Amino acid sequence: MKKICGWISHMVQRPDLARMILAAAALIVFLNILPNDFIMDDFDFVLEWNLIRDLRNLPRFFIDYITPEAQEGIYSPLRTLAFSLNYLIFRDFAAGWHAVSILIHVFGVWAVYSLTLIMAGNLWAAFLTALIFAVHPVHIESVSSITGSIDTIGVVLGLWSFYWYIRSVLPEGRGHVFHDDGSWNRQGGRDTINKKIYIRSVVLGVLAIFTHEIMLSLPVLIFMFDFLFLEPRFSWKKALKRAAPFIIAGIVYVLAKAAVLGGISRGDYAFHNPYLTFLVVIKAWAKYIGVLAFPLVLTHNRIISNGIMSFDEKDFDRAAFFAQSWHDPLVLLSFGLLLAILLTGLFFYRRKPLVSFCIFWFFLSLLPVSQIVPSSVYYAERYLYAGSWGYCLIFALLLWKVSRKFATKEKAGAVISVAVCIVIIAYGARTIMRNRDFHDWTKFYEKAVRLNPQSAYLKNDLAILYAEEGRYEQAEKEFLSAIEIQKDNPHFYFSLAQAYAYSGQIRKAMEALEKSIAVNENFGEAYFNLAIAEVGLGNEEAGRQMFSKAISAWKKEGKILEAGEAVNSFQIFLLNRKGKLKPLSAKDFLGAYVNE
């Protein structure tokens, strides 16, 4: 045991070797993502996004931006460039994309190591922090998901920008904010910053903001660092001057997004209610704290509270959402937890500013996704990639302090070492296990439905996958389960009709389409598919009548393009059906399917 501890100690004391161990740890826990296929948003952003297929579209990434279908409100020019470069190299070779994902995470782990070292001035604290960060299961969505990993590029750039900023303002000869023994190195900041290093920080910061808008928090994080650590006297004038390029970059980004997309939000507050949306955020942030400490239940669509999920108000139980109030036990507990943590940060502001820094870092890094500017996402584990550094650093400092206290007691030291190993192994094992969920898209959704049986949209998505795989009975069961949750959703009946068509049950498909129209009389797609079914069954006149209703419905909804495309599709279908007496096949029915 002593030899092993001695060997590890030797490795940790050499930063170059420590970085290699950290890279190996990240590689070990994420290596099993290489066989994974594309999943979820990867289809929208990688396989079906025409904009990224040609680098000659580069100017359009900034000024003539077209988001993928169903991803409206997203504007990240350099993120789009990253997608384009990867696509030119790997195309639909998923393993190549995943290899890049792991590499991005390795650079993120190294950024955390370097940041902790310059902040804490302690090699062991830096190593433990980065090791916990490398294997933490909360980063799975940021690494295992291809789309999430491209987002992570912006966060990693932001972390490195922050590192170089600290380097640029620390006085000559002061290599870290704290001494090795944990005491504060109170020398204040430079009167004149190191311009060469500062420019490096600014360039990386601008790249970070234009890659992932969560890095709009970077100027606030810089202010927080200056306020806490650049003693003996904080100067707003100096702080503003140093943060000015980052603030300007953020303003330029926001103005560019508004000019290109016509606004800066991604939708509205849930049910147009900012107050109740804020209560959802309070509960979601408490969930973030819980999943950082105990990453046992991991899913991309978590139940935040009864009837309220991670994203998309269409999936919410409207009554449950409007029943929220400050008097709810869950709201009170969540608010109490967050307030207690914030008060702890304020309490240690003078005596243990590094603790305060970690707490404030966590909260401030989440500001861009706090629904100040509304979006349709209320909880996402990938948003924790930057903020989790604060948790990992506090955890590592606690372990380091306890180990120093019992350093002279051999048995106690051994127990602590074993405890550290157990935590790292447990986190790593959980990460490897969760990565397996991404191997198979159907299994991924099966687990998501098990963990969130309240989501009608999850059940609908799973049913569609079952139908595509030919598992029609299971598909029907999930569709009906989704309909049971949301009886007034016409799209679920429409999807059920698709499953019936796949299995050759055209009559049942038509009944499902009729139910979707009963819910929404302007559902053009449903009329259109009914028109196809009627013609296929030999009722051409009835089919033409349904087709006329489809065109009218589309025009009422302002869907002129869909109406025009449908006219051509219907005429071609009529020509192809002439003289054919065989029954309408699922291919015929679904080949004319027009998705919304």
GROMACS .gro file of C-alpha atoms in nm, residues 166-483:
model
  318
  166ILE     CA    1  -0.628   3.490  -1.400
  167ARG     CA    2  -0.274   3.453  -1.532
  168SER     CA    3  -0.291   3.798  -1.687
  169VAL     CA    4  -0.395   3.981  -1.367
  170LEU     CA    5  -0.182   3.798  -1.109
  171PRO     CA    6   0.133   3.994  -1.012
  172GLU     CA    7   0.473   3.887  -1.138
  173GLY     CA    8   0.607   3.600  -0.930
  174ARG     CA    9   0.263   3.513  -0.796
  175GLY     CA   10   0.177   3.181  -0.958
  176HIS     CA   11  -0.147   3.114  -0.776
  177VAL     CA   12  -0.426   3.276  -0.579
  178PHE     CA   13  -0.373   3.063  -0.266
  179HIS     CA   14  -0.065   2.920  -0.099
  180ASP     CA   15  -0.010   2.545  -0.083
  181ASP     CA   16  -0.125   2.541   0.279
  182GLY     CA   17  -0.459   2.693   0.181
  183SER     CA   18  -0.387   3.047   0.303
  184TRP     CA   19  -0.479   3.340   0.084
  185ASN     CA   20  -0.196   3.491  -0.121
  186ARG     CA   21  -0.304   3.853  -0.059
  187GLN     CA   22  -0.094   4.054  -0.300
  188GLY     CA   23  -0.370   4.204  -0.511
  189GLY     CA   24  -0.380   4.225  -0.888
  190ARG     CA   25  -0.140   4.383  -1.130
  191ASP     CA   26  -0.149   4.758  -1.176
  192THR     CA   27  -0.083   4.679  -1.540
  193ILE     CA   28  -0.208   4.350  -1.679
  194ASN     CA   29   0.008   4.123  -1.891
  195LYS     CA   30  -0.130   4.228  -2.230
  196LYS     CA   31  -0.001   3.927  -2.423
  197ILE     CA   32  -0.171   3.681  -2.190
  198TYR     CA   33  -0.480   3.901  -2.157
  199ILE     CA   34  -0.530   3.911  -2.536
  200ARG     CA   35  -0.514   3.532  -2.536
  201SER     CA   36  -0.791   3.527  -2.276
  202VAL     CA   37  -1.006   3.773  -2.472
  203VAL     CA   38  -0.971   3.581  -2.800
  204LEU     CA   39  -1.070   3.255  -2.633
  205GLY     CA   40  -1.357   3.429  -2.454
  206VAL     CA   41  -1.499   3.572  -2.776
  207LEU     CA   42  -1.472   3.229  -2.942
  208ALA     CA   43  -1.646   3.073  -2.640
  209ILE     CA   44  -1.940   3.317  -2.649
  210PHE     CA   45  -1.996   3.266  -3.023
  211THR     CA   46  -1.973   2.888  -2.980
  212HIS     CA   47  -2.211   2.839  -2.687
  213GLU     CA   48  -2.425   3.116  -2.540
  214ILE     CA   49  -2.399   2.972  -2.189
  215MET     CA   50  -2.061   3.145  -2.190
  216LEU     CA   51  -2.237   3.481  -2.182
  217SER     CA   52  -2.177   3.434  -1.809
  218LEU     CA   53  -1.801   3.483  -1.860
  219PRO     CA   54  -1.793   3.861  -1.787
  220VAL     CA   55  -1.993   3.804  -1.467
  221LEU     CA   56  -1.754   3.528  -1.358
  222ILE     CA   57  -1.459   3.761  -1.420
  223PHE     CA   58  -1.622   4.033  -1.209
  224MET     CA   59  -1.678   3.780  -0.933
  225PHE     CA   60  -1.312   3.675  -0.937
  226ASP     CA   61  -1.193   4.036  -0.925
  227PHE     CA   62  -1.427   4.116  -0.637
  228LEU     CA   63  -1.323   3.816  -0.428
  229PHE     CA   64  -0.951   3.800  -0.486
  230LEU     CA   65  -0.795   4.113  -0.631
  231GLU     CA   66  -0.729   4.272  -0.293
  232PRO     CA   67  -0.646   4.494  -0.118
  233ARG     CA   68  -0.905   4.720  -0.278
  234PHE     CA   69  -1.164   4.632  -0.537
  235SER     CA   70  -1.193   4.889  -0.814
  236TRP     CA   71  -1.509   4.893  -1.026
  237LYS     CA   72  -1.330   5.108  -1.281
  238LYS     CA   73  -1.046   4.858  -1.323
  239ALA     CA   74  -1.283   4.562  -1.321
  240LEU     CA   75  -1.501   4.717  -1.592
  241LYS     CA   76  -1.199   4.798  -1.802
  242ARG     CA   77  -1.068   4.441  -1.779
  243ALA     CA   78  -1.410   4.286  -1.846
  244ALA     CA   79  -1.501   4.532  -2.124
  245PRO     CA   80  -1.394   4.314  -2.422
  246PHE     CA   81  -1.594   4.019  -2.286
  247ILE     CA   82  -1.899   4.241  -2.225
  248ILE     CA   83  -1.874   4.386  -2.574
  249ALA     CA   84  -1.846   4.037  -2.723
  250GLY     CA   85  -2.160   3.936  -2.535
  251ILE     CA   86  -2.350   4.244  -2.654
  252VAL     CA   87  -2.239   4.188  -3.015
  253TYR     CA   88  -2.352   3.826  -2.993
  254VAL     CA   89  -2.694   3.921  -2.854
  255LEU     CA   90  -2.744   4.193  -3.117
  256ALA     CA   91  -2.635   3.957  -3.396
  257LYS     CA   92  -2.875   3.689  -3.275
  258ALA     CA   93  -3.160   3.940  -3.256
  259ALA     CA   94  -3.083   4.071  -3.606
  260VAL     CA   95  -3.051   3.728  -3.767
  261LEU     CA   96  -3.330   3.541  -3.588
  262GLY     CA   97  -3.558   3.832  -3.509
  263GLY     CA   98  -3.528   3.787  -3.132
  264ILE     CA   99  -3.305   3.652  -2.857
  265SER     CA  100  -3.539   3.411  -2.682
  266ARG     CA  101  -3.622   3.056  -2.772
  267GLY     CA  102  -3.994   3.071  -2.718
  268ASP     CA  103  -4.180   3.229  -2.428
  269TYR     CA  104  -4.207   3.162  -2.057
  270ALA     CA  105  -4.400   2.843  -1.986
  271PHE     CA  106  -4.767   2.919  -2.057
  272HIS     CA  107  -4.663   3.289  -2.077
  273ASN     CA  108  -4.619   3.297  -1.700
  274PRO     CA  109  -4.275   3.426  -1.578
  275TYR     CA  110  -4.356   3.382  -1.209
  276LEU     CA  111  -4.450   3.014  -1.230
  277THR     CA  112  -4.161   2.951  -1.470
  278PHE     CA  113  -3.931   3.094  -1.202
  279LEU     CA  114  -4.068   2.841  -0.953
  280VAL     CA  115  -3.982   2.564  -1.201
  281VAL     CA  116  -3.626   2.702  -1.223
  282ILE     CA  117  -3.589   2.697  -0.843
  283LYS     CA  118  -3.686   2.329  -0.834
  284ALA     CA  119  -3.466   2.248  -1.134
  285TRP     CA  120  -3.159   2.408  -0.976
  286ALA     CA  121  -3.215   2.210  -0.658
  287LYS     CA  122  -3.218   1.900  -0.880
  288TYR     CA  123  -2.882   2.012  -1.019
  289ILE     CA  124  -2.736   2.015  -0.667
  290GLY     CA  125  -2.874   1.669  -0.600
  291VAL     CA  126  -2.749   1.511  -0.920
  292LEU     CA  127  -2.400   1.656  -0.868
  293ALA     CA  128  -2.373   1.499  -0.525
  294PHE     CA  129  -2.563   1.178  -0.600
  295PRO     CA  130  -2.561   1.105  -0.976
  296LEU     CA  131  -2.770   0.789  -0.948
  297VAL     CA  132  -3.073   0.878  -1.162
  298LEU     CA  133  -2.963   1.024  -1.495
  299THR     CA  134  -3.199   1.101  -1.781
  300HIS     CA  135  -3.233   1.364  -2.052
  301ASN     CA  136  -3.597   1.437  -1.957
  302ARG     CA  137  -3.629   1.443  -1.580
  303ILE     CA  138  -3.943   1.497  -1.375
  304ILE     CA  139  -3.876   1.831  -1.205
  305SER     CA  140  -4.199   1.802  -1.007
  306ASN     CA  141  -4.530   1.630  -1.062
  307GLY     CA  142  -4.646   1.702  -1.417
  308ILE     CA  143  -4.346   1.926  -1.501
  309MET     CA  144  -4.058   1.795  -1.709
  310SER     CA  145  -3.716   1.912  -1.829
  311PHE     CA  146  -3.833   2.081  -2.146
  312ASP     CA  147  -4.125   2.175  -2.369
  313GLU     CA  148  -4.437   2.305  -2.195
  314LYS     CA  149  -4.646   2.098  -2.439
  315ASP     CA  150  -4.543   1.799  -2.229
  316PHE     CA  151  -4.646   1.959  -1.900
  317ASP     CA  152  -4.960   1.888  -1.705
  318ARG     CA  153  -5.114   2.233  -1.737
  319ALA     CA  154  -5.313   2.199  -1.414
  320ALA     CA  155  -5.001   2.093  -1.219
  321PHE     CA  156  -4.804   2.386  -1.358
  322PHE     CA  157  -5.066   2.643  -1.255
  323ALA     CA  158  -5.111   2.477  -0.916
  324GLN     CA  159  -4.756   2.576  -0.817
  325SER     CA  160  -4.707   2.828  -0.539
  326TRP     CA  161  -4.451   2.938  -0.281
  327HIS     CA  162  -4.640   2.729  -0.028
  328ASP     CA  163  -4.557   2.399  -0.202
  329PRO     CA  164  -4.325   2.185   0.016
  330LEU     CA  165  -4.100   2.108  -0.283
  331VAL     CA  166  -4.065   2.477  -0.373
  332LEU     CA  167  -3.989   2.565  -0.009
  333LEU     CA  168  -3.734   2.285   0.026
  334SER     CA  169  -3.567   2.371  -0.305
  335PHE     CA  170  -3.555   2.742  -0.225
  336GLY     CA  171  -3.427   2.667   0.125
  337LEU     CA  172  -3.146   2.449  -0.011
  338LEU     CA  173  -3.037   2.708  -0.267
  339LEU     CA  174  -3.059   2.991  -0.015
  340ALA     CA  175  -2.858   2.796   0.243
  341ILE     CA  176  -2.581   2.734  -0.011
  342LEU     CA  177  -2.578   3.100  -0.119
  343LEU     CA  178  -2.568   3.218   0.245
  344THR     CA  179  -2.277   2.980   0.305
  345GLY     CA  180  -2.095   3.149   0.018
  346LEU     CA  181  -2.163   3.491   0.169
  347PHE     CA  182  -2.064   3.372   0.518
  348PHE     CA  183  -1.722   3.251   0.401
  349TYR     CA  184  -1.672   3.549   0.169
  350ARG     CA  185  -1.391   3.695   0.386
  351ARG     CA  186  -1.262   3.396   0.583
  352LYS     CA  187  -1.264   3.128   0.311
  353PRO     CA  188  -1.312   3.308  -0.021
  354LEU     CA  189  -1.222   2.998  -0.223
  355VAL     CA  190  -1.535   2.825  -0.085
  356SER     CA  191  -1.738   3.132  -0.178
  357PHE     CA  192  -1.580   3.131  -0.523
  358CYS     CA  193  -1.687   2.770  -0.585
  359ILE     CA  194  -2.045   2.838  -0.476
  360PHE     CA  195  -2.081   3.160  -0.676
  361TRP     CA  196  -1.914   2.998  -0.977
  362PHE     CA  197  -2.181   2.728  -0.982
  363PHE     CA  198  -2.473   2.971  -0.970
  364LEU     CA  199  -2.331   3.238  -1.201
  365SER     CA  200  -2.231   2.985  -1.467
  366LEU     CA  201  -2.598   2.887  -1.495
  367LEU     CA  202  -2.730   3.243  -1.534
  368PRO     CA  203  -2.772   3.226  -1.916
  369VAL     CA  204  -3.000   2.922  -1.877
  370SER     CA  205  -3.195   3.053  -1.577
  371GLN     CA  206  -3.495   3.160  -1.793
  372ILE     CA  207  -3.418   3.531  -1.755
  373VAL     CA  208  -3.438   3.511  -2.133
  374PRO     CA  209  -3.699   3.237  -2.182
  375SER     CA  210  -3.622   2.911  -2.356
  376SER     CA  211  -3.795   2.577  -2.381
  377VAL     CA  212  -3.533   2.394  -2.169
  378TYR     CA  213  -3.571   2.409  -1.791
  379TYR     CA  214  -3.327   2.137  -1.690
  380ALA     CA  215  -3.037   1.978  -1.879
  381GLU     CA  216  -2.739   1.799  -1.729
  382ARG     CA  217  -2.517   1.928  -2.009
  383TYR     CA  218  -2.559   2.279  -1.867
  384LEU     CA  219  -2.358   2.168  -1.563
  385TYR     CA  220  -2.030   2.115  -1.748
  386ALA     CA  221  -1.886   2.452  -1.643
  387GLY     CA  222  -2.063   2.484  -1.307
  388SER     CA  223  -1.963   2.137  -1.189
  389TRP     CA  224  -1.605   2.262  -1.149
  390GLY     CA  225  -1.720   2.445  -0.834
  391TYR     CA  226  -1.862   2.124  -0.687
  392CYS     CA  227  -1.556   1.917  -0.782
  393LEU     CA  228  -1.319   2.176  -0.632
  394ILE     CA  229  -1.507   2.194  -0.300
  395PHE     CA  230  -1.524   1.815  -0.284
  396ALA     CA  231  -1.151   1.782  -0.354
  397LEU     CA  232  -1.058   2.053  -0.102
  398LEU     CA  233  -1.264   1.876   0.162
  399LEU     CA  234  -1.091   1.545   0.090
  400TRP     CA  235  -0.750   1.713   0.092
  401LYS     CA  236  -0.816   1.893   0.423
  402VAL     CA  237  -0.938   1.576   0.592
  403SER     CA  238  -0.639   1.377   0.463
  404ARG     CA  239  -0.396   1.641   0.597
  405LYS     CA  240  -0.565   1.631   0.934
  406PHE     CA  241  -0.509   1.255   0.960
  407ALA     CA  242  -0.177   1.250   0.774
  408THR     CA  243   0.013   1.132   1.081
  409LYS     CA  244  -0.236   0.858   1.156
  410GLU     CA  245  -0.158   0.574   0.920
  411LYS     CA  246  -0.486   0.383   0.952
  412ALA     CA  247  -0.699   0.694   0.918
  413GLY     CA  248  -0.500   0.798   0.612
  414ALA     CA  249  -0.550   0.457   0.456
  415VAL     CA  250  -0.925   0.476   0.520
  416ILE     CA  251  -0.945   0.818   0.356
  417SER     CA  252  -0.745   0.696   0.056
  418VAL     CA  253  -0.979   0.401   0.015
  419ALA     CA  254  -1.280   0.634   0.046
  420VAL     CA  255  -1.142   0.856  -0.230
  421CYS     CA  256  -1.086   0.552  -0.452
  422ILE     CA  257  -1.440   0.430  -0.386
  423VAL     CA  258  -1.587   0.767  -0.489
  424ILE     CA  259  -1.380   0.783  -0.809
  425ILE     CA  260  -1.455   0.422  -0.901
  426ALA     CA  261  -1.827   0.467  -0.824
  427TYR     CA  262  -1.849   0.780  -1.039
  428GLY     CA  263  -1.651   0.616  -1.319
  429ALA     CA  264  -1.860   0.297  -1.310
  430ARG     CA  265  -2.182   0.501  -1.319
  431THR     CA  266  -2.052   0.692  -1.620
  432ILE     CA  267  -1.963   0.372  -1.807
  433MET     CA  268  -2.304   0.222  -1.729
  434ARG     CA  269  -2.492   0.533  -1.841
  435ASN     CA  270  -2.289   0.548  -2.165
  436ARG     CA  271  -2.437   0.210  -2.256
  437ASP     CA  272  -2.782   0.367  -2.264
  438PHE     CA  273  -2.667   0.564  -2.568
  439HIS     CA  274  -2.571   0.250  -2.764
  440ASP     CA  275  -2.925   0.178  -2.877
  441TRP     CA  276  -3.176   0.453  -2.942
  442THR     CA  277  -3.475   0.236  -2.855
  443LYS     CA  278  -3.324   0.122  -2.525
  444PHE     CA  279  -3.234   0.484  -2.452
  445TYR     CA  280  -3.599   0.584  -2.482
  446GLU     CA  281  -3.722   0.276  -2.296
  447LYS     CA  282  -3.515   0.377  -1.996
  448ALA     CA  283  -3.622   0.741  -2.030
  449VAL     CA  284  -3.988   0.634  -2.025
  450ARG     CA  285  -3.930   0.416  -1.717
  451LEU     CA  286  -3.775   0.711  -1.534
  452ASN     CA  287  -4.038   0.955  -1.656
  453PRO     CA  288  -4.373   0.778  -1.711
  454GLN     CA  289  -4.549   1.117  -1.699
  455SER     CA  290  -4.411   1.233  -2.034
  456ALA     CA  291  -4.656   1.176  -2.319
  457TYR     CA  292  -4.398   1.290  -2.573
  458LEU     CA  293  -4.139   1.039  -2.455
  459LYS     CA  294  -4.394   0.760  -2.493
  460ASN     CA  295  -4.488   0.889  -2.838
  461ASP     CA  296  -4.122   0.896  -2.947
  462LEU     CA  297  -4.066   0.545  -2.816
  463ALA     CA  298  -4.378   0.423  -2.998
  464ILE     CA  299  -4.250   0.569  -3.326
  465LEU     CA  300  -3.924   0.378  -3.281
  466TYR     CA  301  -4.116   0.057  -3.211
  467ALA     CA  302  -4.323   0.109  -3.527
  468GLU     CA  303  -4.012   0.164  -3.738
  469GLU     CA  304  -3.868  -0.161  -3.600
  470GLY     CA  305  -4.186  -0.353  -3.681
  471ARG     CA  306  -4.288  -0.395  -3.316
  472TYR     CA  307  -4.643  -0.283  -3.385
  473GLU     CA  308  -4.816  -0.417  -3.073
  474GLN     CA  309  -4.567  -0.238  -2.848
  475ALA     CA  310  -4.599   0.075  -3.061
  476GLU     CA  311  -4.977   0.073  -3.029
  477LYS     CA  312  -4.951   0.026  -2.653
  478GLU     CA  313  -4.717   0.325  -2.612
  479PHE     CA  314  -4.921   0.546  -2.846
  480LEU     CA  315  -5.238   0.469  -2.651
  481SER     CA  316  -5.051   0.536  -2.326
  482ALA     CA  317  -4.942   0.877  -2.459
  483ILE     CA  318  -5.300   0.949  -2.565
   0.00000   0.00000   0.00000
